[in-house]
XYZ file of C-alpha atoms in Angstrom:
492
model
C -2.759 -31.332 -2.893
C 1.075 -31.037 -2.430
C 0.765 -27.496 -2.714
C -2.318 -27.278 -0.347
C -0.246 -29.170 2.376
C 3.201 -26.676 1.993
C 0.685 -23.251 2.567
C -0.155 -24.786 5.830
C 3.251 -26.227 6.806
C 4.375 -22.571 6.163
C 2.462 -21.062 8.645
C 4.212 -20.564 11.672
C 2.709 -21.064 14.559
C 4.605 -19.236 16.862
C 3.349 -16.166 15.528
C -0.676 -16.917 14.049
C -3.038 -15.695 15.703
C -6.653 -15.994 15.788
C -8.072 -13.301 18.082
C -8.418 -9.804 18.060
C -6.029 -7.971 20.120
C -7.703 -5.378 22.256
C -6.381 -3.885 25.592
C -3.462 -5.348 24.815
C -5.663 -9.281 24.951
C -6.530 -11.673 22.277
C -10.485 -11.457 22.309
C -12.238 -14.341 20.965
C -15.487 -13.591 19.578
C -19.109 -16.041 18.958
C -18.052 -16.043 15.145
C -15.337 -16.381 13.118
C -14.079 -16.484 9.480
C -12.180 -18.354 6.969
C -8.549 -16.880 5.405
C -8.064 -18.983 2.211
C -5.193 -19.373 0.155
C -5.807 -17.727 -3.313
C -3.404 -20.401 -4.501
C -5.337 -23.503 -4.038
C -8.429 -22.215 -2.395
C -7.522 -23.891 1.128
C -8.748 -22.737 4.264
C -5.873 -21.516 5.931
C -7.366 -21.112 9.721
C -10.520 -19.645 11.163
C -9.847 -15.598 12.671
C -12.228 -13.876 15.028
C -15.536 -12.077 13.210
C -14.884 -8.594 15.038
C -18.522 -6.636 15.468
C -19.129 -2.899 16.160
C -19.051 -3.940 20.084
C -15.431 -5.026 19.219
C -14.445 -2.109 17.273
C -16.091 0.226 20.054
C -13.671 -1.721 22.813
C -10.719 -1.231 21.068
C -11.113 2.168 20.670
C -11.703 3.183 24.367
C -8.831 0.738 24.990
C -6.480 2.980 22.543
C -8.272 6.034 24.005
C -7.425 4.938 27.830
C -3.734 4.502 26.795
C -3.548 7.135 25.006
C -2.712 9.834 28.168
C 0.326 7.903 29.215
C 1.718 6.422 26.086
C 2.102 10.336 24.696
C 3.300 11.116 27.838
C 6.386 8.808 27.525
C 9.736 10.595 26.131
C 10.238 10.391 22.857
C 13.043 8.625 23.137
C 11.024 5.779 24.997
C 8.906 5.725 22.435
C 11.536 5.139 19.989
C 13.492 2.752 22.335
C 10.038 0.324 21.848
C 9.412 1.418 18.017
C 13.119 0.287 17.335
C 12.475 -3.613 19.682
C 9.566 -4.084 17.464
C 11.702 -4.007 14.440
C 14.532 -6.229 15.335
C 11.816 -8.772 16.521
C 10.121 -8.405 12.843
C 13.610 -8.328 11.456
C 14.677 -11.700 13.634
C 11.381 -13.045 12.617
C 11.521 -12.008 8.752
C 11.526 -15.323 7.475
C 8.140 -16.441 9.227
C 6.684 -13.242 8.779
C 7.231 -14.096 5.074
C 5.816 -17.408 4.805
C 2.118 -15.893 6.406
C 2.002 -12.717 3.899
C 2.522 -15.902 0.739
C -0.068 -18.000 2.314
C -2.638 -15.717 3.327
C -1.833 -13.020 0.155
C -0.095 -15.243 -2.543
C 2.419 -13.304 -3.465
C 5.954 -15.094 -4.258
C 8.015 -15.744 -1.096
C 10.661 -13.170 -2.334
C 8.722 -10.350 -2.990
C 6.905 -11.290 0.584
C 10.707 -11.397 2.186
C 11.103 -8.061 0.324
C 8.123 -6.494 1.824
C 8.946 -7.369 5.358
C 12.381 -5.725 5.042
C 10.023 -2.397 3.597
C 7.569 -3.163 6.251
C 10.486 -3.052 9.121
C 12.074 -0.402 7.853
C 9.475 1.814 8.495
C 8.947 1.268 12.163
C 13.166 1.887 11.877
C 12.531 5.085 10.785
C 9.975 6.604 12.530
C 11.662 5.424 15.771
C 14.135 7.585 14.881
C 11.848 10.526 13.408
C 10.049 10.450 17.031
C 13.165 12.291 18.474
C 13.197 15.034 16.166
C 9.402 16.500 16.385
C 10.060 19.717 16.507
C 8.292 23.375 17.977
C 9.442 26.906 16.988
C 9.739 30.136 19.014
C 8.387 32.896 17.137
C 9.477 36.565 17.133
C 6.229 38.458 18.592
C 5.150 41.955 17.768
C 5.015 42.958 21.343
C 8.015 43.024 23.755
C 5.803 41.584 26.263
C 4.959 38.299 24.376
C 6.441 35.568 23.636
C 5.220 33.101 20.534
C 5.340 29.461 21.197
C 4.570 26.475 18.561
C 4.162 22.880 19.944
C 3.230 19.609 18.148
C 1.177 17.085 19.804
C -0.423 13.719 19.211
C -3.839 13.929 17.580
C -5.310 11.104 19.546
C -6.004 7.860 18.606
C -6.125 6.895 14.884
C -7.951 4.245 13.061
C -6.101 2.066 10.379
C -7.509 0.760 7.655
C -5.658 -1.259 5.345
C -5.653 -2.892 2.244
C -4.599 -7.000 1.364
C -2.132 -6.674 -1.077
C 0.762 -5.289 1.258
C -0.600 -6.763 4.545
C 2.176 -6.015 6.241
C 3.872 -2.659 5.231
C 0.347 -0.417 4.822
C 0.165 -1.354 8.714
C 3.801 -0.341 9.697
C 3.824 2.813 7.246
C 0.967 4.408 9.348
C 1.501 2.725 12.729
C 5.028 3.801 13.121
C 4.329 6.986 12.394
C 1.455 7.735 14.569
C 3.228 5.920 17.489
C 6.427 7.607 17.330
C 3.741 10.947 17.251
C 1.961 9.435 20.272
C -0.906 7.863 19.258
C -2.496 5.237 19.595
C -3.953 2.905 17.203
C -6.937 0.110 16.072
C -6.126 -1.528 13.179
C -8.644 -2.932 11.171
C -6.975 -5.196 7.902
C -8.541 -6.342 4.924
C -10.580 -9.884 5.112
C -8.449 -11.405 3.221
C -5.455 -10.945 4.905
C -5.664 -10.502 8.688
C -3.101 -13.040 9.891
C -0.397 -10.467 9.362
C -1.549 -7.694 10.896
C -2.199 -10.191 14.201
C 1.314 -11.327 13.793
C 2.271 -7.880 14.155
C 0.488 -7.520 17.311
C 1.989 -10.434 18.823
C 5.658 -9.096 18.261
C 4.682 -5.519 19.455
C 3.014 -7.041 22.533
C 6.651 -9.256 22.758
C 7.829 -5.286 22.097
C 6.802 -3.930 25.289
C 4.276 -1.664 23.178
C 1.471 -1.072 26.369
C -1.583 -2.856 26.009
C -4.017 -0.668 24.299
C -1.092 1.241 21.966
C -1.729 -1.192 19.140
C -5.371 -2.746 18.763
C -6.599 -5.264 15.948
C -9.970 -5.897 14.789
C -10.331 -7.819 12.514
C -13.454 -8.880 10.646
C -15.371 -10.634 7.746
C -16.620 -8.918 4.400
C -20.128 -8.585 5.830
C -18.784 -7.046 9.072
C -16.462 -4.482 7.542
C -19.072 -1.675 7.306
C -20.255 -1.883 10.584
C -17.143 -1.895 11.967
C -15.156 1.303 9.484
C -18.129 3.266 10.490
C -17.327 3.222 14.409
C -14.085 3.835 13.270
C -15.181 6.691 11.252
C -17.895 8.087 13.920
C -16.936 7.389 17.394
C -16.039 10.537 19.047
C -13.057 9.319 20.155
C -11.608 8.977 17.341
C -9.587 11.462 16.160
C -7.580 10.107 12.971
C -8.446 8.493 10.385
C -5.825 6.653 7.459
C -7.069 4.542 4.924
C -5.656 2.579 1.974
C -7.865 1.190 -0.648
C -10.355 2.494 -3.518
C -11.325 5.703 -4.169
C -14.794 4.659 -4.402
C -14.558 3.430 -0.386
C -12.141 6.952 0.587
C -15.081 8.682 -0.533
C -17.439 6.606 1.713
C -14.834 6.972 4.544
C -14.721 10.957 4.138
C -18.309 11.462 4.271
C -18.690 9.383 7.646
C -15.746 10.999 9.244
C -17.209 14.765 8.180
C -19.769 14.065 11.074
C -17.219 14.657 13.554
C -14.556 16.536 11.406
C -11.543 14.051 12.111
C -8.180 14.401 10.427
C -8.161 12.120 7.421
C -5.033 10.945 5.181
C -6.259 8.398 2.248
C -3.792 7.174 -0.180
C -6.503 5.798 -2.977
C -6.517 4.609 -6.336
C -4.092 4.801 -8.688
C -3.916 4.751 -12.766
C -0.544 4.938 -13.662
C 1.120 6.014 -17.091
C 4.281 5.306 -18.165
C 5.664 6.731 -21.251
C 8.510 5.991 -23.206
C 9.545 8.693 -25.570
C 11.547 8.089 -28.945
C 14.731 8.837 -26.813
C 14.402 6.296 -23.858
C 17.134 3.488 -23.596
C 14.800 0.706 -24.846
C 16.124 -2.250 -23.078
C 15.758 0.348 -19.665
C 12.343 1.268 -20.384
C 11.625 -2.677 -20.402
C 12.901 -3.724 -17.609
C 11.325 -0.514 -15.328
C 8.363 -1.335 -17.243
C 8.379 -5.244 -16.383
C 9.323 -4.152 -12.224
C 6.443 -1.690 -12.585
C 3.803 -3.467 -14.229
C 4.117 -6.983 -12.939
C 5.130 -6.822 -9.278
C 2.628 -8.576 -7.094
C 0.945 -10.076 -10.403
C -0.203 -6.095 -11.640
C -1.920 -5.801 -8.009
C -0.316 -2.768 -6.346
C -1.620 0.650 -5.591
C 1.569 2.461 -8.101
C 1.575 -0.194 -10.505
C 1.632 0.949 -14.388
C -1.950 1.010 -15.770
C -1.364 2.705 -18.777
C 1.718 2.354 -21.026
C 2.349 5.304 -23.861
C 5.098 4.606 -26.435
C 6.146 7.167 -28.939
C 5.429 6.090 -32.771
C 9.406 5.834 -33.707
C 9.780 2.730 -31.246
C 6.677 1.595 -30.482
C 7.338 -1.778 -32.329
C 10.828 -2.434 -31.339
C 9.472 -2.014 -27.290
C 6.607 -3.744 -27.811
C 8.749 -6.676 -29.088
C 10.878 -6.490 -26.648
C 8.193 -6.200 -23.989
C 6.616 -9.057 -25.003
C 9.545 -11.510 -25.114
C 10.904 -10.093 -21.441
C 7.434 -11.096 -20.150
C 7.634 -14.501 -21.810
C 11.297 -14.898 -20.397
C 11.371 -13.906 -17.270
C 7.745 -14.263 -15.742
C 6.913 -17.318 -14.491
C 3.347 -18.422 -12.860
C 2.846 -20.717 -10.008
C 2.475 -21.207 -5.993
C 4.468 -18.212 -4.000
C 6.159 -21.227 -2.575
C 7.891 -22.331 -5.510
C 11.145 -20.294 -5.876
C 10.900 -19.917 -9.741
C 7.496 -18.016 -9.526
C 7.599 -14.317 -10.265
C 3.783 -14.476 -10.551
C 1.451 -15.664 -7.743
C -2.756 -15.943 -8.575
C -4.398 -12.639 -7.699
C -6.409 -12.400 -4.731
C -10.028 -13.856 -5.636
C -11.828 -14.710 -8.956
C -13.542 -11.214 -8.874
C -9.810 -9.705 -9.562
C -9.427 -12.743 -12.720
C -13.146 -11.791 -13.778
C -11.891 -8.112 -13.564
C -8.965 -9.059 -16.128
C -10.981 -10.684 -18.181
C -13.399 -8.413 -19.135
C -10.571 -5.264 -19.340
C -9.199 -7.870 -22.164
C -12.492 -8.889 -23.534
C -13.757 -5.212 -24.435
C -10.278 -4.040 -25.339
C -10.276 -6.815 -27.962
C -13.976 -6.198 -29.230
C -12.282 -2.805 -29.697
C -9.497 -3.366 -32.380
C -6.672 -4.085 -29.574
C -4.172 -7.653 -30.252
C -2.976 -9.667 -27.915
C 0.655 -9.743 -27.954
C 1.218 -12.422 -25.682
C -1.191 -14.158 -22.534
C -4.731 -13.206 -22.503
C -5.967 -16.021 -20.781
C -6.819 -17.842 -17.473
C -3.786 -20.357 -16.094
C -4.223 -24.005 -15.986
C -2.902 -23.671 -12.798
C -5.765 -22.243 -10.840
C -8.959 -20.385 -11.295
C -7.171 -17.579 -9.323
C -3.979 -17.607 -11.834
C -3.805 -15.254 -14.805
C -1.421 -14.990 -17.526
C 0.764 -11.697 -17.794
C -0.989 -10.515 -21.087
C 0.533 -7.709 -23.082
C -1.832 -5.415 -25.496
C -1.273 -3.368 -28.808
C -3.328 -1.182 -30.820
C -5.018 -0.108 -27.467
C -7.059 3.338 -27.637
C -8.306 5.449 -24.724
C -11.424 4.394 -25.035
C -11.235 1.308 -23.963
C -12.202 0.362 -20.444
C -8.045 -0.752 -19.483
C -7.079 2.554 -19.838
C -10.135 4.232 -18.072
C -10.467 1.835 -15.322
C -7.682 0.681 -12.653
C -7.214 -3.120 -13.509
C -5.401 -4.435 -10.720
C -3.872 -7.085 -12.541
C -1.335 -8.309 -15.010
C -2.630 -6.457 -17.831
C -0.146 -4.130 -19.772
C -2.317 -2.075 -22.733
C -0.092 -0.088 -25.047
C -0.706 3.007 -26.897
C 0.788 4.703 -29.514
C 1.548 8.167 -29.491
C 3.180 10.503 -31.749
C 3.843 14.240 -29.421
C 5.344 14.811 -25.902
C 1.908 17.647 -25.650
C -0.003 14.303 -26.524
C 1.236 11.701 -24.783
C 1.230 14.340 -21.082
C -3.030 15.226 -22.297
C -3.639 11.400 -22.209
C -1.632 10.830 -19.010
C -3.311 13.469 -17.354
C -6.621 13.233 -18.800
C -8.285 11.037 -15.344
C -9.554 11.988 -12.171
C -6.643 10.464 -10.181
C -3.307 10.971 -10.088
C -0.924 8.457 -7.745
C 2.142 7.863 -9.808
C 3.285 8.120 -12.879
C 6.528 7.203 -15.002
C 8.272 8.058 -17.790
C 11.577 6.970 -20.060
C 14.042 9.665 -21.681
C 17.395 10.824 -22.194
C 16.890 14.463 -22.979
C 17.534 16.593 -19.995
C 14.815 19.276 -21.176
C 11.985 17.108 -21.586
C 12.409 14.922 -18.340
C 11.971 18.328 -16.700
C 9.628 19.083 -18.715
C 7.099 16.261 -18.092
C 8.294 15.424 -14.477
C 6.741 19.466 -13.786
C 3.406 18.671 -16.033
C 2.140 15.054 -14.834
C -0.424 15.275 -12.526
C 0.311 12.949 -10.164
C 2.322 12.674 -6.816
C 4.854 10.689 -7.368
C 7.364 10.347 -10.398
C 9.804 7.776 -11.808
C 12.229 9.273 -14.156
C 13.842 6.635 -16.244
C 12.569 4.146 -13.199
C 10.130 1.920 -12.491
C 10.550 1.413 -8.467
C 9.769 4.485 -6.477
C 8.592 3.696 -3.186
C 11.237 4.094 -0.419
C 10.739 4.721 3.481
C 12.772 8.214 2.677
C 10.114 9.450 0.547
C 6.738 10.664 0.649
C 3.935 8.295 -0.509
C 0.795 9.940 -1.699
C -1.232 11.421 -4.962
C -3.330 14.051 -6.001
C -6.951 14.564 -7.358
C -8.914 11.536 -6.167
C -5.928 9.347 -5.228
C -6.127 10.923 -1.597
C -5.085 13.239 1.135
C -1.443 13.653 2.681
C 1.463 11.740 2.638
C 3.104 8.296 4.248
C 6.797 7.690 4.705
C 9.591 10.274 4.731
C 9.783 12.841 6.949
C 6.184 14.488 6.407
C 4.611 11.126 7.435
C 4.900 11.874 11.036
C 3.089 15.239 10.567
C -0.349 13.403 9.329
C -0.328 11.994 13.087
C 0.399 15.796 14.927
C -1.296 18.800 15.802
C -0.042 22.181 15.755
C -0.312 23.730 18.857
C 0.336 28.145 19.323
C 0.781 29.184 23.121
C 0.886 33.092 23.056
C 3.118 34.077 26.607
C 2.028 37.634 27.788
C 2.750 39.422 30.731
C 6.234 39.532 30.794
């Protein structure tokens, strides 16, 4: 009960909302939904049950404001990009507080994902100054070759709960400082921060109908992502979540051949050969593994150690997790580890551990539910794992480290690469030929070398095979949101 009561003192007010936000107004609709806690299962406020009627409105309200918001300089665009990050960086703290209650994720790692959230809408206020056209030499003396890049139109968002904030601000800046215009439709279970957005970009001076919100239950979210995904006016789509849904998305949004960028599923290796710094390899493999309880997007799935220090990591492993991970409310300042989002994420666990053990694999430590909640998990660590068994086939989403033993670099690469996606990927060494070696052969988009934190507004987010199309952050991300435009100048 104690715990209960904090959740909902920690909601600020000032900033929860409860509507959509259409046109620029908070739209109430006939039904609404609950956002729970995953901490203690209370209901942390009702938010509106947006339809396909909904969905439809706020996309002819980012269509209609479309013609005059890419019309504004660039540097007007980046004048309101950069107000709407000092207001999230002045509100930071309260910001915070709603991504714990609504996501449970410890408070610091929610005050760490507002600074990556912010920084993003930094950035690409600054990137919308420097798009870019080229004058090419023609063939002909009497032509001249001219390249523009313009807005695509307006783009639907679709993101997932378990970075609430920064999957919204990692696509939204960039197609704003492009010139879009965006509806944003957030996962179920955690709309509050994606309406708390809207609030600070309306107190922005973004122009009513530049940043839309819809959100909506579980059993609205299909009617609503396929508006998104059909109407005509639509003209973007960029989507975080499963592969299994990005597939779903694709086919919809083939009808009327719209731009897509998915960043999908991930299954992440990370191998640590016979020369890795041990007590490194840990701790990148305790930042990669167990950030937001095992329930992000790059998180290791798959850990490879070679045979001459398999033991001596997987001892160490195992008392680092026992040390320094600690389970309870994201309002208690000692947790490291918040409850995962629902009991079909514990159930998932569960059985990943169940039919790894049926298999021959030990648990090294955890392996069980928490007394604390039926949404709390233990970090559990694995040995004697084999690729066979569903934890290394299958994403798990959760705190669930499997270890494998390998013997070769060529073998330990075959099993890395040997699945259908390919996000990130990591690996330990200190020989100079090999980490150029393996960096060049994993099959994946992004690589930590002797690190287990890669994900930085400077760089480009994205995988290959079925872990999606294009890139976020950096540079590129701006490009997803532009098209290239060729003006051919004769006559003269």
């Amino acid at each position: 009960p104690g715990t209960a009561r904090r959740s909902s003192w920690a909601l600020p007010e000032a900033l929860v909302r409860r509507g959509g936000l259409v046109g620029g107004r908070w739209v109430e609709t006939p039904a609404a939904f609950p956002v729970q806690d995953p901490a203690t299962g209370e209901e942390l406020g009702r938010v509106a049950d947006c339809g396909a009627a909904e969905a439809r409105e706020a996309v002819r309200a980012a269509h209609e404001a479309g013609a005059a918001w890419s019309c504004l300089p660039a540097k007007e665009r980046s004048v309101r990009l950069r107000r709407w990050y000092e207001l999230m960086m002045e509100n930071k703290e309260e910001l915070a507080r709603i991504i714990t209650a609504e996501n449970g994720k410890p408070l610091k790692e929610a005050q760490g994902e507002i600074l990556y959230s912010a920084s993003f809408l930094e950035w690409f206020a600054e990137e919308a100054r420097r798009v870019y056209g080229d004058v090419i030499p023609a063939s002909a003396k009497d032509r001249r070759i001219l390249v523009l890049k313009q807005p695509v139109g307006v783009a639907a968002i679709i993101t997932p709960w378990n970075f609430p904030s920064a999957m919204i601000t990692r696509k939204v800046g960039a197609a704003l400082a492009a010139g879009c215009t965006v509806v944003v439709k957030p996962a179920e279970d955690t709309p509050l921060s994606a309406l708390a957005l809207g609030e600070l970009a309306n107190q922005a001076g973004i122009p009513a109908g530049v940043y839309n919100v819809v959100p909506c239950s579980r059993q609205q979210t299909s009617a609503v992502g396929e508006v998104l995904c059909t109407d005509p006016l639509v003209a973007k789509i960029s989507f975080t979540g499963s592969t299994a849904t990005g597939k779903i998305l694709l086919k919809h949004a083939a009808g009327t051949v719209k731009r897509v960028s998915m960043e999908l599923g991930g299954h992440a290796p990370f191998i640590v050969f016979d020369s890795a710094n041990i007590d490194r390899a840990v701790a990148g493999a305790l930042a990669s593994k167990y950030r937001n309880s095992g329930q992000t997007c790059v998180c290791t799935n798959r850990f490879l150690v070679q045979k001459g220090i398999h033991d001596k990591f997987v001892e160490k492993f195992a008392k680092a997790i026992e040390r320094e991970l600690h389970v309870g409310s994201g309002f208690d300042a000692k947790t490291t580890q918040g409850p995962l989002i629902n009991e079909k994420a514990v159930e998932k666990v569960e059985r990943h551990i169940n039919d790894a053990v049926s298999q021959g694999a030990s648990i090294v430590t955890g392996g069980k539910r928490h007394s604390l909640g039926k949404n709390f998990f233990e970090p559990t660590l694995l040995s004697n794992v084999t690729t066979k068994m569903l934890c290394t086939q299958e994403e798990t989403f959760g705190p669930l480290a499997p270890v494998i033993k390998f013997e070769t670099e060529a073998e330990a690469i075959a099993i890395a690469n040997a699945s259908n996606v390919g996000l990130a990927g990591y690996f330990y060494s200190q020989d100079p030929a090999q980490i150029w070696r393996v960096a060049e052969q994993l099959e994946v988009g992004m690589v930590g070398v002797n690190e287990g934190i890669v994900s930085s507004v400077e760089s480009p987010f994205g995988g290959v095979k079925q872990s999606g199309l294009g890139r976020e952050g950096s540079k590129y991300g701006i490009d997803e949101y532009l098209e290239i435009k060729y003006i051919c100048l004769g006559g003269l």
